[in-house]
Coordinates of C-alpha atoms in Angstrom, one line a residue:
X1 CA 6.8 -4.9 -20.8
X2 CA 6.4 -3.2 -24.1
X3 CA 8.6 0.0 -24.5
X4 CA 6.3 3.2 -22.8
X5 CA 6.0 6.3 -25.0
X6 CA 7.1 9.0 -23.0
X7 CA 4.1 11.5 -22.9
X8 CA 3.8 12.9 -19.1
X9 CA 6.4 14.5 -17.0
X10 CA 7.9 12.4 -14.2
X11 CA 11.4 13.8 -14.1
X12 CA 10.5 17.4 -12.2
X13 CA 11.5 17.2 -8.8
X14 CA 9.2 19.0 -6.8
X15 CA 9.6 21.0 -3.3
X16 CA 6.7 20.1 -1.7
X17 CA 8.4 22.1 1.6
X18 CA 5.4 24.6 3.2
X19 CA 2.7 23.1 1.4
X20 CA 1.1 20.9 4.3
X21 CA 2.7 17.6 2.9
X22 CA 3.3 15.1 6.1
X23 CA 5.9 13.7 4.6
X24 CA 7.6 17.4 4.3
X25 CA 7.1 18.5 7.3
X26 CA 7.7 15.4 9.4
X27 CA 11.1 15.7 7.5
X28 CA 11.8 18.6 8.8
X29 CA 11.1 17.4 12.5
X30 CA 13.2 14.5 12.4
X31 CA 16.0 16.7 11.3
X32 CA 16.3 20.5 11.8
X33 CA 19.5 20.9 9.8
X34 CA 17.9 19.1 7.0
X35 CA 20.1 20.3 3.4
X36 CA 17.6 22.1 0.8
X37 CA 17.0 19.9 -1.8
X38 CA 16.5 16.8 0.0
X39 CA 13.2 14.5 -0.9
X40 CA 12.0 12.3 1.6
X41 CA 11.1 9.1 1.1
X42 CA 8.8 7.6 3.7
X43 CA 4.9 7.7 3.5
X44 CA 3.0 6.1 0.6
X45 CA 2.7 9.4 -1.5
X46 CA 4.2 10.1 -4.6
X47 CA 6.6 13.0 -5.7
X48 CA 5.2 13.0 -9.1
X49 CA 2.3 15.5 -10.4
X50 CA -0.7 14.8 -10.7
X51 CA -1.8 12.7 -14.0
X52 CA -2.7 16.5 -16.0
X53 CA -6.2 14.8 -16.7
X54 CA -6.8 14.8 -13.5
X55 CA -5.9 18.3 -12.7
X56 CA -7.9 19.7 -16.1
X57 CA -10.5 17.7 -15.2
X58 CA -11.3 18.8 -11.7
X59 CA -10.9 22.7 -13.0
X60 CA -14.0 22.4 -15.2
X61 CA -15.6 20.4 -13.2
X62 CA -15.5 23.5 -10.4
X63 CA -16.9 25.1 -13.3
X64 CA -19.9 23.0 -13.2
X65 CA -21.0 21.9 -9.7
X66 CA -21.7 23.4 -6.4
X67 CA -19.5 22.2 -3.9
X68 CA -22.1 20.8 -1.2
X69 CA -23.3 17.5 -0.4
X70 CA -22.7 15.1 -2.7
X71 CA -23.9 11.6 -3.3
X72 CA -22.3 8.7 -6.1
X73 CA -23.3 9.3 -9.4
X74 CA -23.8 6.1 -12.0
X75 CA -21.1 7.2 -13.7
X76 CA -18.9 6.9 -10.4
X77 CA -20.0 3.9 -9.7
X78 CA -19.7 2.5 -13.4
X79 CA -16.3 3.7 -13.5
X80 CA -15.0 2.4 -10.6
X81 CA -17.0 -1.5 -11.2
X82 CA -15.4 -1.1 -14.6
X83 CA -12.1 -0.5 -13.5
X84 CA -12.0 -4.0 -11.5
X85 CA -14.1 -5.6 -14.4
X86 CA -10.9 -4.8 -17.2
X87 CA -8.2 -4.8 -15.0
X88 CA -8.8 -7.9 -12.5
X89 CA -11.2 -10.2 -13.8
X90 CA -14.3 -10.4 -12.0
X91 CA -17.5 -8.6 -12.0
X92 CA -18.8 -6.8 -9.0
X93 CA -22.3 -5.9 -8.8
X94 CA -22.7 -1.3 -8.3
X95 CA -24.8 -2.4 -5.2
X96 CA -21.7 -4.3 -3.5
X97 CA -19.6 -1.0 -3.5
X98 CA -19.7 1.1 -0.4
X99 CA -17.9 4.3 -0.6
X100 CA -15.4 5.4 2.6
X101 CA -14.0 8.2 3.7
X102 CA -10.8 6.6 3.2
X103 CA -9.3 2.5 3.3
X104 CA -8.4 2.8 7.0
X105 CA -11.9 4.0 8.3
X106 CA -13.4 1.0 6.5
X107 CA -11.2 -1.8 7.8
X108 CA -11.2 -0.3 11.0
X109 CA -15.4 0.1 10.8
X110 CA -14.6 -4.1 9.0
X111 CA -13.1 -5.3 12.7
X112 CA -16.2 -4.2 14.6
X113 CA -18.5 -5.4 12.1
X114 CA -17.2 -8.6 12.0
X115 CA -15.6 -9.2 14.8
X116 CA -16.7 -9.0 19.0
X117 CA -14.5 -7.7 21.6
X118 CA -11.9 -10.1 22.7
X119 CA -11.9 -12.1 19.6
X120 CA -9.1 -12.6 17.1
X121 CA -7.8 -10.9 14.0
X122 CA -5.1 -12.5 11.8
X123 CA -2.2 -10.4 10.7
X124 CA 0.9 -11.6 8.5
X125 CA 3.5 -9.5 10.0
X126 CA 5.8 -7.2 9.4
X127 CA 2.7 -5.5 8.3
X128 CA 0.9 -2.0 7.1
X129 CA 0.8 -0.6 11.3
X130 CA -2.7 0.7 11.3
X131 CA -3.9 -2.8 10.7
X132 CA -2.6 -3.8 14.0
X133 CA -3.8 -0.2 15.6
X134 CA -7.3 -1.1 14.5
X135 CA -7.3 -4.0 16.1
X136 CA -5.7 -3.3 19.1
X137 CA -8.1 0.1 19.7
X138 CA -11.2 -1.7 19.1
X139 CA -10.6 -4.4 22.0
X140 CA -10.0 -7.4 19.4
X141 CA -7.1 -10.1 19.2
X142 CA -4.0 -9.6 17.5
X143 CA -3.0 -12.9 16.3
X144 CA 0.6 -12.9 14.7
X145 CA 1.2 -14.6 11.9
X146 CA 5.0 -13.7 10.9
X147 CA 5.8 -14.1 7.1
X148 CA 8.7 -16.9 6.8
X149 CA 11.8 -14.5 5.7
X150 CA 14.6 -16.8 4.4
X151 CA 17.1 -16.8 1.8
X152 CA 16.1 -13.2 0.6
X153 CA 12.4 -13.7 -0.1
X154 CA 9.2 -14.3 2.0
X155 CA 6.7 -16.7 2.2
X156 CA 4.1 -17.7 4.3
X157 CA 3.8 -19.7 7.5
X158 CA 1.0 -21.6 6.1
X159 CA 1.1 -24.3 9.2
X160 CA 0.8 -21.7 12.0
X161 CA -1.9 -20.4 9.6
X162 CA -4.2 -22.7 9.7
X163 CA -3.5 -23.1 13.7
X164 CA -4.7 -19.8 14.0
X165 CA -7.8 -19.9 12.1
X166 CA -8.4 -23.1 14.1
X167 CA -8.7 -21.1 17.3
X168 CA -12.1 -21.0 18.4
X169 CA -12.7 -17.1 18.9
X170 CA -10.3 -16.4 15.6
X171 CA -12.7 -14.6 13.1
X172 CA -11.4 -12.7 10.5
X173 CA -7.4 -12.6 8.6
X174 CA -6.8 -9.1 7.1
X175 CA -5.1 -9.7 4.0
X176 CA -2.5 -7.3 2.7
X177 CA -2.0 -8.1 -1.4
X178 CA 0.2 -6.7 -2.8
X179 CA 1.9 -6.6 0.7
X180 CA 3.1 -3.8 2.7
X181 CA 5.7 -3.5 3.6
X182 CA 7.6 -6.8 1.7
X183 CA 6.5 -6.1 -1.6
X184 CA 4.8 -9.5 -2.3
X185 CA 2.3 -10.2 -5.1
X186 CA 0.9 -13.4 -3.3
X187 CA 0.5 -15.8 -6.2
X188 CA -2.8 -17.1 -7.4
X189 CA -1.8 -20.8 -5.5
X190 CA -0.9 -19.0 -2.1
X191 CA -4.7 -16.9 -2.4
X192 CA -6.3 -20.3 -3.2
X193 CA -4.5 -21.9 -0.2
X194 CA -5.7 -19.0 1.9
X195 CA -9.2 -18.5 1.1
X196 CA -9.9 -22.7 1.6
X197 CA -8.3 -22.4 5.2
X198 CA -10.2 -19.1 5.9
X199 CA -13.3 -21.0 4.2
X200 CA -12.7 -24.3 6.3
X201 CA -12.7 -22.3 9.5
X202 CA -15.2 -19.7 8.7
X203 CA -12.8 -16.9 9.0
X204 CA -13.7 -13.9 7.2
X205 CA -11.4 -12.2 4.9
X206 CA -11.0 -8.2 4.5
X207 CA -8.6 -8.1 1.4
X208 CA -6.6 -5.1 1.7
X209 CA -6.0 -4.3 -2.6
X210 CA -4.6 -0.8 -2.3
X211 CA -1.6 -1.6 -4.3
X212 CA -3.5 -3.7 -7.0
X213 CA -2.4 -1.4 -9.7
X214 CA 1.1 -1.3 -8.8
X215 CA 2.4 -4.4 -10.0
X216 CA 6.2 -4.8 -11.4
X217 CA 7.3 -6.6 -14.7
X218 CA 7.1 -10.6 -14.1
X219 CA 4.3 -10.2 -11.8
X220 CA 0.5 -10.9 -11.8
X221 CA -2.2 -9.6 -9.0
X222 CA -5.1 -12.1 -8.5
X223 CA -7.7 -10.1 -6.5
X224 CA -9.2 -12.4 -3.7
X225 CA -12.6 -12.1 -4.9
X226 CA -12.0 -13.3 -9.0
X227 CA -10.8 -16.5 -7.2
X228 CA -14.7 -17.9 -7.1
X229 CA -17.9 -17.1 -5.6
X230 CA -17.3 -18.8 -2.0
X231 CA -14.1 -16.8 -2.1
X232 CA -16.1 -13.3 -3.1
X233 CA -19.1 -14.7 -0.9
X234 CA -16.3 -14.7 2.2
X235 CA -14.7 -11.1 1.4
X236 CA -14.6 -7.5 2.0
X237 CA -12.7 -6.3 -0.7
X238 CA -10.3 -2.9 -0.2
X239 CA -9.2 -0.9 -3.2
X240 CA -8.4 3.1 -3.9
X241 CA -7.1 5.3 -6.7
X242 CA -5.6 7.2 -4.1
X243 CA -2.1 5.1 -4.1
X244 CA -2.2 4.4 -8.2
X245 CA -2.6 7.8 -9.5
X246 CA -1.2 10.1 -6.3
X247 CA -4.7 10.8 -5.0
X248 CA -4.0 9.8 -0.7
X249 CA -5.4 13.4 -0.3
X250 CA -9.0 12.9 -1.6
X251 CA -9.8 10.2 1.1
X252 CA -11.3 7.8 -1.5
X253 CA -11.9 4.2 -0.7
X254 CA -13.8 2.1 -2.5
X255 CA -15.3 -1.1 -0.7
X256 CA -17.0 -4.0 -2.0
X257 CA -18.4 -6.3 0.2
X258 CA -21.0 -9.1 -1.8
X259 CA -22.5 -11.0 1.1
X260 CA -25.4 -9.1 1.9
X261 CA -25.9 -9.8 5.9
X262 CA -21.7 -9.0 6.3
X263 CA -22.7 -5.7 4.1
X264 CA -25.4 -4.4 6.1
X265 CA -23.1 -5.3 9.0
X266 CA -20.5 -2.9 7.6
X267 CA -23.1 -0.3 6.7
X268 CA -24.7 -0.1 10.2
X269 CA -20.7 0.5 11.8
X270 CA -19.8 2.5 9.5
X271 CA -23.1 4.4 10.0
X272 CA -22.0 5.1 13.7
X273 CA -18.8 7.3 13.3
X274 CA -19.2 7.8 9.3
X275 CA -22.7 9.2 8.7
X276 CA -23.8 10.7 6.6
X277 CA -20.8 8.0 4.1
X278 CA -20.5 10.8 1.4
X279 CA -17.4 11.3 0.0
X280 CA -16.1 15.2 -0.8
X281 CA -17.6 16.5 -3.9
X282 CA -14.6 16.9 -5.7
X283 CA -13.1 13.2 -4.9
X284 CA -16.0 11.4 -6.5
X285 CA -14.9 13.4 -9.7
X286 CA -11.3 12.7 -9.0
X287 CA -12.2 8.9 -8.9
X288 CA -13.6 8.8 -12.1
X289 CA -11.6 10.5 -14.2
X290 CA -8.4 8.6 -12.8
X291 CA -10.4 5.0 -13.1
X292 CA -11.5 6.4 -17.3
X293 CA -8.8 8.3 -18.5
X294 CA -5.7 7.9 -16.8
X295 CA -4.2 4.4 -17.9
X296 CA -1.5 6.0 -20.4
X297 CA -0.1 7.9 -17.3
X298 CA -0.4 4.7 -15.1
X299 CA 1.5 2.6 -17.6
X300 CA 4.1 5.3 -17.9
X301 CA 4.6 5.9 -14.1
X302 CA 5.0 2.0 -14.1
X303 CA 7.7 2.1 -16.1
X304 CA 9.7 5.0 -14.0
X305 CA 9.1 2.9 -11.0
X306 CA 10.4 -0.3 -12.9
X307 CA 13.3 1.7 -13.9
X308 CA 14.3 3.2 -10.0
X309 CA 13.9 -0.7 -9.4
X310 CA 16.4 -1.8 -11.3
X311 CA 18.8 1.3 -10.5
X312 CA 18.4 0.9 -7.2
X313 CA 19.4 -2.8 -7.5
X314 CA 22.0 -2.8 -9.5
X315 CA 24.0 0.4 -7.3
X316 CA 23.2 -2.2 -3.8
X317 CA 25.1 -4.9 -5.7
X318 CA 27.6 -3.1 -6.8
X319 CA 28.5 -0.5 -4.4
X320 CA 26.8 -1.7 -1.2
X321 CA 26.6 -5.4 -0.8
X322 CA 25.7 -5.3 2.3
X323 CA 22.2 -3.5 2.2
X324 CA 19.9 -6.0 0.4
X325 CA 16.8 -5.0 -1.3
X326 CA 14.0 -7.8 -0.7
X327 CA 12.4 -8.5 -4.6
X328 CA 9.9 -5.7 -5.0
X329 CA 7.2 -7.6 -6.7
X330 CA 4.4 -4.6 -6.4
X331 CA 3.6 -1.5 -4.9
X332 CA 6.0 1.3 -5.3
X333 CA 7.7 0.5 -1.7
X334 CA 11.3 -0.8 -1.6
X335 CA 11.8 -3.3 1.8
X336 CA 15.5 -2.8 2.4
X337 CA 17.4 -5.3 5.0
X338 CA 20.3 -3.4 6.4
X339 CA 20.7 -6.0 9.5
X340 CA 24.0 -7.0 8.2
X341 CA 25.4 -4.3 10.0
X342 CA 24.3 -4.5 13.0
X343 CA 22.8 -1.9 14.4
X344 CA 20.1 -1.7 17.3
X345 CA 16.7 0.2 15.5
X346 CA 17.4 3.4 17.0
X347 CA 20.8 4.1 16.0
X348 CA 19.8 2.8 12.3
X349 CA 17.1 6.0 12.5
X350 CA 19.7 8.3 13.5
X351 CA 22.1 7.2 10.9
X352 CA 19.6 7.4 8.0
X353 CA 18.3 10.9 9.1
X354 CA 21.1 12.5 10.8
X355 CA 24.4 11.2 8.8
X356 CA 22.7 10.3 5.6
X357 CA 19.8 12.5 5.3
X358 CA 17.5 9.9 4.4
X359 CA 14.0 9.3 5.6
X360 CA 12.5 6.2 5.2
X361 CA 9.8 4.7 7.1
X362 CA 11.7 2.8 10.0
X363 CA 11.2 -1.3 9.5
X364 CA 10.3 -1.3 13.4
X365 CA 7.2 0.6 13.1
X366 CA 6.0 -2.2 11.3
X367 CA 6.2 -4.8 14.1
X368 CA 8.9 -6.4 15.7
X369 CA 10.0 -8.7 12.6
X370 CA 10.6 -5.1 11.1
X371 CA 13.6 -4.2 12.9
X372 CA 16.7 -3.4 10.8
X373 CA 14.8 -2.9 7.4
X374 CA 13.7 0.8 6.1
X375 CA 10.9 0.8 3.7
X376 CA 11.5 3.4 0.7
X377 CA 9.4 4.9 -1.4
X378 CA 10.5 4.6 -5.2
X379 CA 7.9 6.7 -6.9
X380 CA 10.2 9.4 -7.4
X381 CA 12.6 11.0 -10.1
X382 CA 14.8 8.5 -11.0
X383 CA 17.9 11.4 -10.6
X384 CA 16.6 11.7 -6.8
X385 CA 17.3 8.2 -6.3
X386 CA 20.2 8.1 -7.3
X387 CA 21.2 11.0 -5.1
X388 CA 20.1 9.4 -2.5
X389 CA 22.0 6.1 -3.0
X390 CA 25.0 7.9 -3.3
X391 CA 24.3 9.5 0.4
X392 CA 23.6 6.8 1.7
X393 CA 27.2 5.4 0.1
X394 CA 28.8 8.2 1.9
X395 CA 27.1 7.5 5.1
X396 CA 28.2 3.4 5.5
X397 CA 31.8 4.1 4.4
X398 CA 32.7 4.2 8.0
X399 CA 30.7 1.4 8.7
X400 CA 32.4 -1.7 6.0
X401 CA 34.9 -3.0 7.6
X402 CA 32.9 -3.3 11.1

């Protein structure tokens, strides 16, 4: 990666304490004595500002508009077709986008629009847990699929794969790219090999792309749609500003779905719990500023997060060789193994909140391939990771030679 000029502020660590934050506040549950000064780290949120063009931008626009209902503009919807066009190769259509209150109402609004009660859903586990809730709520099929963890790295369990989309009642594989929790950027042979089994089977794909933008150095994201036509023919595509440029709060999720009878599909279930679909006024604003004039402060919030990589790697191997950090191909969430010592999932919580005074988001509350990982969330000051390396140092002395 080409050297970043340095033009936005991502060193100011911010107290975010009594403002609402989950993350904060949850913090402050799981530990009472909690020191001042600590940053959590669980929850896919970033402790960064805002990108400034952002900020600006939604002040005039208050300026402008009146804050009632409020409907896409073109210029939305050019900005956010755009944005895949330049960034990922393929070309949806402004009609295919459906706008959501959020990436979880969709996917959830996805399994009932594609799938009856009592049928399956695939999941490659450990895995995002609301994909699992949504299925399990709604009165569909889990079917587990566990990622192949050997040697360091995963992969997928392509043979138990195809079994399961070979099961009569299987009809639909939520696809998690790049995947949370492990951090994999499935290469474009793995989403090739995926899409002809889910083709072959005529298992429907919803493609979760929240992470798309949040890509490491050495990496490359393939969207499942730019694959081909059958592949965007077979796909509900799932992708938000809200992770890239620190936006969770505006709800925005932006949907594209190009076969028309799975579209209207969508449309009608999301219709029942979602209607009227419109999005706050302010967050169709928020969307396209971020997707037009925020790529500087992407690239240079890329390179931070490059940079707490490689710190964060290099302190593991040298100070604490028995925590291994799985390769953190993309998104901005660190899968840490700490199995090596032991430790049942419970007492590894206490440990990290109570004696180290780090919260992470437990590996168990991912599914049961979870247990004895944290997942850590690296878009931070670099200065507070290293603080908190050096706690967590402090916490495992006692635990080396067991």
């Amino acid at each position: 990666m080409d050297k970043i000029q340095k033009i936005y502020d991502f060193e100011t660590i911010l107290d975010r304490s009594g403002t609402g934050s989950v993350k904060w506040e949850q913090m402050k549950i799981d530990n009472t004595g909690v020191e001042k000064g600590i940053v959590p780290f669980s929850i896919a949120d970033m402790e960064f500002k805002n990108p400034p063009e952002i900020t600006e931008g939604l002040k005039a626009c208050l300026d402008e508009i009146v804050l009632g209902y409020q409907a896409p503009t073109e210029s939305y919807e050019t900005a956010v077709t755009s944005w895949v066009k330049r960034r990922y190769g393929w070309e949806p259509d402004r009609k295919w986008l459906i706008n959501s209150i959020g990436v979880i109402n969709a996917f959830c609004c996805g399994i009932r629009a594609f799938v009856r009660e009592g049928e399956g859903v695939i999941l490659m586990t450990p895995v995002y847990p609301p994909f699992a809730e949504g299925i399990s709520r709604n009165g569909r099929k889990l079917l587990r699929c566990p990622l192949i963890y050997q040697g360091g790295e995963y992969r997928i369990n392509f043979e138990l794969l195809e079994q399961l989309a070979k099961e009569p009642d299987c009809r639909l594989l939520i696809l998690c790219n790049p995947h949370n929790p492990v951090g994999r950027v499935w290469t474009r042979e793995e989403i090739e090999r995926i899409g002809e089994i889910c083709l072959e089977n005529d298992v429907f794909v919803i493609s979760d792309e929240v992470h798309c933008d949040l890509v490491m150095e050495g990496y490359t994201f393939t969207s499942f749609a730019s694959v081909s036509e059958k592949f965007a023919d077979n796909c509900m595509i799932c992708i938000s500003p809200g992770k890239t440029f620190n936006l969770a709060g505006i709800k925005s999720g932006c949907i594209f779905v190009k076969n028309e009878e799975k579209r209207t599909a969508l449309l009608e279930e999301m219709s029942k719990v979602l209607h009227p679909n419109w999005l706050p006024a302010l967050s169709y604003r928020a969307v396209e500023i971020a997707y037009t004039q925020c790529d500087a402060w992407m690239e240079e919030m890329l390179s931070v997060i490059n940079e707490n990589k490689r710190q964060l790697v290099k302190f593991l191997k040298e100070r604490l060789p028995r925590v291994h950090a799985v390769e953190m191909e993309g998104s901005y969430l660190q899968w840490l193994d700490f199995r090596d010592y032991g430790w049942d999932a419970r007492e590894q919580e206490r440990i990290m909140q109570k004696e180290a005074q780090l919260f992470f988001d437990e590996g168990y509350k991912f599914g049961e391939e979870g247990e004895g990982f944290e997942r850590m969330n690296m878009a931070c000051p670099t200065a507070v990771i290293l603080k908190a390396l050096e706690r967590l140092e402090e916490a495992l002395k006692k635990w080396e030679f067991s």
